[in-house]
JSON list of C-alpha atoms in Angstrom, two decimals:
[
{"chain": "D", "resi": 1, "resn": "MET", "atom": "CA", "xyz": [118.96, 51.47, 129.08]},
{"chain": "D", "resi": 2, "resn": "SER", "atom": "CA", "xyz": [117.83, 52.20, 125.67]},
{"chain": "D", "resi": 3, "resn": "HIS", "atom": "CA", "xyz": [116.91, 55.50, 124.23]},
{"chain": "D", "resi": 4, "resn": "LEU", "atom": "CA", "xyz": [113.22, 54.61, 124.18]},
{"chain": "D", "resi": 5, "resn": "MET", "atom": "CA", "xyz": [113.18, 53.77, 127.68]},
{"chain": "D", "resi": 6, "resn": "ASN", "atom": "CA", "xyz": [115.03, 56.84, 128.99]},
{"chain": "D", "resi": 7, "resn": "THR", "atom": "CA", "xyz": [112.67, 58.91, 126.85]},
{"chain": "D", "resi": 8, "resn": "GLU", "atom": "CA", "xyz": [109.59, 57.23, 128.44]},
{"chain": "D", "resi": 9, "resn": "ILE", "atom": "CA", "xyz": [111.38, 57.72, 132.03]},
{"chain": "D", "resi": 10, "resn": "PHE", "atom": "CA", "xyz": [112.05, 61.41, 131.57]},
{"chain": "D", "resi": 11, "resn": "GLU", "atom": "CA", "xyz": [108.09, 62.07, 130.05]},
{"chain": "D", "resi": 12, "resn": "ASN", "atom": "CA", "xyz": [106.90, 60.18, 133.31]},
{"chain": "D", "resi": 13, "resn": "LEU", "atom": "CA", "xyz": [109.08, 62.29, 135.69]},
{"chain": "D", "resi": 14, "resn": "LEU", "atom": "CA", "xyz": [108.21, 65.68, 133.87]},
{"chain": "D", "resi": 15, "resn": "GLU", "atom": "CA", "xyz": [104.45, 64.47, 134.34]},
{"chain": "D", "resi": 16, "resn": "ASN", "atom": "CA", "xyz": [104.61, 64.98, 137.84]},
{"chain": "D", "resi": 17, "resn": "TYR", "atom": "CA", "xyz": [105.35, 69.01, 137.70]},
{"chain": "D", "resi": 18, "resn": "GLN", "atom": "CA", "xyz": [103.90, 71.96, 136.44]},
{"chain": "D", "resi": 19, "resn": "ILE", "atom": "CA", "xyz": [104.64, 75.31, 136.19]},
{"chain": "D", "resi": 20, "resn": "TYR", "atom": "CA", "xyz": [102.04, 78.08, 137.67]},
{"chain": "D", "resi": 21, "resn": "LYS", "atom": "CA", "xyz": [101.89, 81.67, 136.81]},
{"chain": "D", "resi": 22, "resn": "VAL", "atom": "CA", "xyz": [101.19, 83.58, 139.80]},
{"chain": "D", "resi": 23, "resn": "LEU", "atom": "CA", "xyz": [99.88, 87.01, 140.08]},
{"chain": "D", "resi": 24, "resn": "ASP", "atom": "CA", "xyz": [100.68, 88.71, 143.53]},
{"chain": "D", "resi": 25, "resn": "HIS", "atom": "CA", "xyz": [98.00, 91.32, 143.56]},
{"chain": "D", "resi": 26, "resn": "SER", "atom": "CA", "xyz": [99.72, 93.31, 146.45]},
{"chain": "D", "resi": 27, "resn": "VAL", "atom": "CA", "xyz": [102.47, 94.27, 144.45]},
{"chain": "D", "resi": 28, "resn": "GLY", "atom": "CA", "xyz": [101.02, 93.95, 140.76]},
{"chain": "D", "resi": 29, "resn": "GLU", "atom": "CA", "xyz": [103.93, 91.56, 139.70]},
{"chain": "D", "resi": 30, "resn": "LYS", "atom": "CA", "xyz": [103.74, 88.33, 138.32]},
{"chain": "D", "resi": 31, "resn": "TYR", "atom": "CA", "xyz": [105.80, 85.20, 138.77]},
{"chain": "D", "resi": 32, "resn": "PHE", "atom": "CA", "xyz": [105.93, 81.29, 138.15]},
{"chain": "D", "resi": 33, "resn": "GLN", "atom": "CA", "xyz": [106.06, 78.35, 140.52]},
{"chain": "D", "resi": 34, "resn": "ILE", "atom": "CA", "xyz": [106.81, 74.61, 139.70]},
{"chain": "D", "resi": 35, "resn": "ARG", "atom": "CA", "xyz": [104.58, 72.53, 141.59]},
{"chain": "D", "resi": 36, "resn": "ASP", "atom": "CA", "xyz": [104.57, 68.78, 142.34]},
{"chain": "D", "resi": 37, "resn": "VAL", "atom": "CA", "xyz": [101.12, 67.66, 140.92]},
{"chain": "D", "resi": 38, "resn": "THR", "atom": "CA", "xyz": [101.13, 64.18, 142.66]},
{"chain": "D", "resi": 39, "resn": "VAL", "atom": "CA", "xyz": [101.01, 65.90, 145.90]},
{"chain": "D", "resi": 40, "resn": "PRO", "atom": "CA", "xyz": [97.90, 67.73, 146.53]},
{"chain": "D", "resi": 41, "resn": "PRO", "atom": "CA", "xyz": [97.82, 69.94, 149.32]},
{"chain": "D", "resi": 42, "resn": "LYS", "atom": "CA", "xyz": [94.86, 69.79, 151.86]},
{"chain": "D", "resi": 43, "resn": "PHE", "atom": "CA", "xyz": [94.21, 73.46, 152.03]},
{"chain": "D", "resi": 44, "resn": "PHE", "atom": "CA", "xyz": [94.65, 75.89, 149.08]},
{"chain": "D", "resi": 45, "resn": "TRP", "atom": "CA", "xyz": [96.78, 77.93, 150.98]},
{"chain": "D", "resi": 46, "resn": "GLU", "atom": "CA", "xyz": [99.54, 75.19, 151.80]},
{"chain": "D", "resi": 47, "resn": "ASP", "atom": "CA", "xyz": [102.42, 75.09, 149.80]},
{"chain": "D", "resi": 48, "resn": "ALA", "atom": "CA", "xyz": [103.27, 70.89, 150.18]},
{"chain": "D", "resi": 49, "resn": "ASN", "atom": "CA", "xyz": [103.70, 70.64, 146.36]},
{"chain": "D", "resi": 50, "resn": "LEU", "atom": "CA", "xyz": [105.66, 73.59, 145.93]},
{"chain": "D", "resi": 51, "resn": "ILE", "atom": "CA", "xyz": [109.36, 72.65, 144.38]},
{"chain": "D", "resi": 52, "resn": "LYS", "atom": "CA", "xyz": [112.04, 74.90, 145.30]},
{"chain": "D", "resi": 53, "resn": "HIS", "atom": "CA", "xyz": [115.37, 74.61, 143.33]},
{"chain": "D", "resi": 54, "resn": "ASN", "atom": "CA", "xyz": [118.61, 76.40, 144.39]},
{"chain": "D", "resi": 55, "resn": "ASN", "atom": "CA", "xyz": [116.65, 77.90, 147.25]},
{"chain": "D", "resi": 56, "resn": "MET", "atom": "CA", "xyz": [114.11, 79.74, 144.75]},
{"chain": "D", "resi": 57, "resn": "SER", "atom": "CA", "xyz": [110.44, 78.78, 144.78]},
{"chain": "D", "resi": 58, "resn": "ALA", "atom": "CA", "xyz": [109.50, 81.60, 142.89]},
{"chain": "D", "resi": 59, "resn": "PHE", "atom": "CA", "xyz": [110.63, 82.49, 139.25]},
{"chain": "D", "resi": 60, "resn": "PRO", "atom": "CA", "xyz": [110.58, 85.83, 137.63]},
{"chain": "D", "resi": 61, "resn": "THR", "atom": "CA", "xyz": [109.85, 84.47, 133.77]},
{"chain": "D", "resi": 62, "resn": "ARG", "atom": "CA", "xyz": [108.53, 81.30, 132.90]},
{"chain": "D", "resi": 63, "resn": "GLU", "atom": "CA", "xyz": [111.82, 80.22, 131.18]},
{"chain": "D", "resi": 64, "resn": "ASP", "atom": "CA", "xyz": [113.60, 80.53, 134.32]},
{"chain": "D", "resi": 65, "resn": "ALA", "atom": "CA", "xyz": [111.30, 78.03, 135.83]},
{"chain": "D", "resi": 66, "resn": "GLU", "atom": "CA", "xyz": [111.41, 75.57, 132.71]},
{"chain": "D", "resi": 67, "resn": "LYS", "atom": "CA", "xyz": [115.40, 75.86, 133.24]},
{"chain": "D", "resi": 68, "resn": "ALA", "atom": "CA", "xyz": [114.48, 75.06, 136.84]},
{"chain": "D", "resi": 69, "resn": "LEU", "atom": "CA", "xyz": [112.15, 72.35, 136.14]},
{"chain": "D", "resi": 70, "resn": "ASN", "atom": "CA", "xyz": [114.48, 70.78, 133.40]},
{"chain": "D", "resi": 71, "resn": "GLU", "atom": "CA", "xyz": [117.74, 70.74, 135.76]},
{"chain": "D", "resi": 72, "resn": "ILE", "atom": "CA", "xyz": [115.21, 69.06, 138.83]},
{"chain": "D", "resi": 73, "resn": "ILE", "atom": "CA", "xyz": [114.07, 66.23, 136.04]},
{"chain": "D", "resi": 74, "resn": "ASN", "atom": "CA", "xyz": [117.62, 65.82, 134.67]},
{"chain": "D", "resi": 75, "resn": "GLN", "atom": "CA", "xyz": [118.79, 65.34, 138.74]},
{"chain": "D", "resi": 76, "resn": "LYS", "atom": "CA", "xyz": [115.88, 62.93, 139.32]},
{"chain": "D", "resi": 77, "resn": "PHE", "atom": "CA", "xyz": [117.06, 60.94, 136.01]},
{"chain": "D", "resi": 78, "resn": "GLU", "atom": "CA", "xyz": [120.63, 60.62, 137.18]},
{"chain": "D", "resi": 79, "resn": "GLU", "atom": "CA", "xyz": [119.20, 59.47, 140.70]},
{"chain": "D", "resi": 80, "resn": "LEU", "atom": "CA", "xyz": [117.28, 56.84, 138.98]},
{"chain": "D", "resi": 81, "resn": "SER", "atom": "CA", "xyz": [119.62, 55.41, 136.49]},
{"chain": "D", "resi": 82, "resn": "ARG", "atom": "CA", "xyz": [122.18, 55.13, 139.19]},
{"chain": "D", "resi": 83, "resn": "TRP", "atom": "CA", "xyz": [119.66, 53.07, 141.21]},
{"chain": "D", "resi": 84, "resn": "LYS", "atom": "CA", "xyz": [118.78, 50.92, 138.31]},
{"chain": "D", "resi": 85, "resn": "CYS", "atom": "CA", "xyz": [122.18, 49.72, 137.33]}
]
């Protein structure tokens, strides 16, 4: 695949996810979650679109969440690359 095509595939995958800052008012802490924006939850309390990475769904810093999201995207990209070959 060409570099331009790879970049486009990577960006399309990235558009499917968003990092959210969550404030837990009960303990006064914040954390970050990754959610698949292509899967809308039916109810606001559902976690149908919550993404887990290495058995974690809450990341202490935005940088940790971005690192996990990058690993997720790279893994999906590799899976797509193998499928297309």
